[in-house]
Amino acid sequence: MQDKEYIAVLRQSLEKKNQILDLIIEKNKEQRIIFTDESQPPERLEENLKEKGDLIDQLNQLDDGFEQVYNRVREVLGKEKETYRDEIKKMQELIREVTDKSATIQAQEQRNRELAVQKFSTVKKEIRKARTTTKAASQYYKNMTRTNVVDSQFVDKKK
């Protein structure tokens, strides 16, 4: 592969990373809705996390590939800056966009984490309340069934 092709691959990699970050931002927005909307089933959160995990895996693969290709053309980019000036400038813009989106994602993740803690705390309280209610109902049932039992009585056998 020629240097020009390697540089094109670097640019495409950054563009693809940018697109994946956009998708992750959307998944984080969905996740926020899942945490705030009581009608959302827990399965939806699982799906969202799986989809987001797949996107993160793709990002990691892109990063690894980008690093390998960059290591091959690093010297060429350093020596021939003027030749590839437009491409370098475009890649710098893409890197800035990626950085901005990464910061946005980190902020979203922090907010979603706080929402998750609140949601799980609420669910935990509801489960504890349900257990207490069930235990009280069970105890009441046991007590009420014992009221029909007649205790043994002494019978006077003298006649």
Short mmCIF file of C-alpha atoms in Angstrom, two decimals:
data_model
loop_
_atom_site.label_atom_id
_atom_site.label_comp_id
_atom_site.label_asym_id
_atom_site.label_seq_id
_atom_site.Cartn_x
_atom_site.Cartn_y
_atom_site.Cartn_z
CA MET A 1 0.00 0.00 0.00
CA GLN A 2 1.27 3.47 -0.78
CA ASP A 3 1.57 6.25 1.75
CA LYS A 4 -1.37 8.10 0.22
CA GLU A 5 -3.58 5.06 0.71
CA TYR A 6 -2.44 4.69 4.33
CA ILE A 7 -3.33 8.30 5.00
CA ALA A 8 -6.74 7.78 3.39
CA VAL A 9 -7.25 4.77 5.67
CA LEU A 10 -6.37 6.92 8.71
CA ARG A 11 -8.93 9.52 7.67
CA GLN A 12 -11.61 6.89 7.04
CA SER A 13 -10.88 5.37 10.41
CA LEU A 14 -11.41 8.73 12.12
CA GLU A 15 -14.64 9.31 10.20
CA LYS A 16 -15.93 5.87 11.19
CA LYS A 17 -14.95 6.52 14.81
CA ASN A 18 -16.88 9.78 14.66
CA GLN A 19 -19.98 7.95 13.41
CA ILE A 20 -19.72 5.30 16.12
CA LEU A 21 -19.38 7.99 18.79
CA ASP A 22 -22.59 9.57 17.46
CA LEU A 23 -24.32 6.20 17.89
CA ILE A 24 -22.99 5.87 21.44
CA ILE A 25 -24.32 9.34 22.25
CA GLU A 26 -27.75 8.20 21.01
CA LYS A 27 -27.53 5.01 23.11
CA ASN A 28 -26.72 7.13 26.16
CA LYS A 29 -29.79 9.28 25.48
CA GLU A 30 -31.91 6.11 25.25
CA GLN A 31 -30.36 4.89 28.47
CA ARG A 32 -31.33 8.14 30.21
CA ILE A 33 -34.93 7.64 29.07
CA ILE A 34 -34.86 4.04 30.32
CA PHE A 35 -33.72 5.19 33.76
CA THR A 36 -36.26 8.01 34.02
CA ASP A 37 -39.31 6.31 32.47
CA GLU A 38 -40.99 3.89 34.86
CA SER A 39 -42.80 2.08 32.05
CA GLN A 40 -39.54 0.87 30.44
CA PRO A 41 -38.92 -2.85 30.99
CA PRO A 42 -35.57 -3.95 32.46
CA GLU A 43 -34.91 -5.99 29.32
CA ARG A 44 -34.63 -2.74 27.35
CA LEU A 45 -31.73 -1.66 29.55
CA GLU A 46 -30.00 -4.98 28.89
CA GLU A 47 -30.44 -4.56 25.13
CA ASN A 48 -29.14 -1.01 25.28
CA LEU A 49 -26.05 -2.04 27.24
CA LYS A 50 -25.33 -4.90 24.84
CA GLU A 51 -25.68 -2.64 21.79
CA LYS A 52 -23.45 -0.04 23.41
CA GLY A 53 -20.89 -2.71 24.29
CA ASP A 54 -20.80 -3.82 20.65
CA LEU A 55 -20.18 -0.22 19.57
CA ILE A 56 -17.36 0.12 22.10
CA ASP A 57 -15.78 -3.07 20.75
CA GLN A 58 -15.88 -1.56 17.26
CA LEU A 59 -14.21 1.59 18.61
CA ASN A 60 -11.44 -0.45 20.19
CA GLN A 61 -10.83 -2.27 16.91
CA LEU A 62 -10.71 1.04 15.05
CA ASP A 63 -8.24 2.44 17.58
CA ASP A 64 -5.98 -0.58 17.25
CA GLY A 65 -6.09 -0.41 13.45
CA PHE A 66 -5.51 3.34 13.45
CA GLU A 67 -2.48 2.97 15.68
CA GLN A 68 -0.96 0.27 13.47
CA VAL A 69 -1.45 2.27 10.28
CA TYR A 70 -0.23 5.50 11.91
CA ASN A 71 2.97 3.78 13.05
CA ARG A 72 3.64 2.88 9.39
CA VAL A 73 3.22 6.42 8.05
CA ARG A 74 4.36 8.52 11.00
CA GLU A 75 7.76 9.23 9.48
CA VAL A 76 6.29 10.10 6.08
CA LEU A 77 3.84 12.53 7.66
CA GLY A 78 6.67 14.16 9.58
CA LYS A 79 8.95 14.52 6.55
CA GLU A 80 6.37 15.51 3.96
CA LYS A 81 4.05 17.77 5.92
CA GLU A 82 3.47 20.11 3.00
CA THR A 83 2.49 17.30 0.64
CA TYR A 84 -0.20 15.98 2.98
CA ARG A 85 -1.13 19.30 4.61
CA ASP A 86 -4.83 19.17 3.60
CA GLU A 87 -5.20 15.58 4.77
CA ILE A 88 -3.43 16.33 8.05
CA LYS A 89 -5.66 19.37 8.59
CA LYS A 90 -8.80 17.30 7.96
CA MET A 91 -7.58 14.58 10.32
CA GLN A 92 -6.89 17.19 13.01
CA GLU A 93 -10.47 18.46 12.65
CA LEU A 94 -11.78 14.91 12.95
CA ILE A 95 -9.64 14.32 16.02
CA ARG A 96 -11.07 17.47 17.62
CA GLU A 97 -14.60 16.25 16.89
CA VAL A 98 -13.77 12.84 18.33
CA THR A 99 -12.34 14.49 21.45
CA ASP A 100 -15.42 16.69 21.90
CA LYS A 101 -17.75 13.74 21.46
CA SER A 102 -15.70 11.69 23.92
CA ALA A 103 -16.09 14.45 26.52
CA THR A 104 -19.84 14.55 25.84
CA ILE A 105 -20.05 10.78 26.28
CA GLN A 106 -18.15 10.93 29.57
CA ALA A 107 -20.57 13.55 30.90
CA GLN A 108 -23.55 11.47 29.75
CA GLU A 109 -22.10 8.37 31.36
CA GLN A 110 -21.69 10.17 34.68
CA ARG A 111 -25.28 11.46 34.61
CA ASN A 112 -26.59 8.02 33.64
CA ARG A 113 -24.57 6.43 36.42
CA GLU A 114 -26.21 8.73 38.96
CA LEU A 115 -29.65 7.94 37.51
CA ALA A 116 -28.86 4.22 37.68
CA VAL A 117 -27.87 4.47 41.34
CA GLN A 118 -31.14 6.28 42.11
CA LYS A 119 -33.20 3.80 40.09
CA PHE A 120 -31.61 0.75 41.69
CA SER A 121 -31.96 2.30 45.14
CA THR A 122 -35.67 2.83 44.51
CA VAL A 123 -36.08 -0.71 43.22
CA LYS A 124 -34.22 -2.06 46.26
CA LYS A 125 -36.55 -0.15 48.60
CA GLU A 126 -39.59 -1.48 46.73
CA ILE A 127 -38.30 -5.04 47.00
CA ARG A 128 -37.62 -4.59 50.72
CA LYS A 129 -41.14 -3.18 51.19
CA ALA A 130 -42.66 -6.06 49.22
CA ARG A 131 -40.78 -8.59 51.35
CA THR A 132 -41.93 -6.91 54.55
CA THR A 133 -45.53 -6.85 53.31
CA THR A 134 -45.36 -10.50 52.27
CA LYS A 135 -43.86 -11.48 55.62
CA ALA A 136 -46.55 -9.57 57.52
CA ALA A 137 -49.31 -11.16 55.42
CA SER A 138 -47.83 -14.59 55.98
CA GLN A 139 -47.58 -14.02 59.72
CA TYR A 140 -51.18 -12.76 59.84
CA TYR A 141 -52.35 -15.83 57.92
CA LYS A 142 -50.55 -18.15 60.33
CA ASN A 143 -52.01 -16.37 63.33
CA MET A 144 -55.52 -16.45 61.92
CA THR A 145 -55.38 -20.16 61.15
CA ARG A 146 -54.44 -20.88 64.74
CA THR A 147 -57.56 -19.18 66.10
CA ASN A 148 -59.74 -22.07 64.92
CA VAL A 149 -57.71 -24.55 66.90
CA VAL A 150 -59.28 -25.40 70.20
CA ASP A 151 -56.76 -25.92 72.93
CA SER A 152 -56.98 -29.13 74.83
CA GLN A 153 -59.29 -28.95 77.78
CA PHE A 154 -59.46 -30.84 80.96
CA VAL A 155 -62.39 -33.11 81.14
CA ASP A 156 -63.74 -34.01 84.51
CA LYS A 157 -64.31 -37.74 84.42
CA LYS A 158 -66.12 -37.92 87.71
CA LYS A 159 -69.73 -38.65 87.45
#
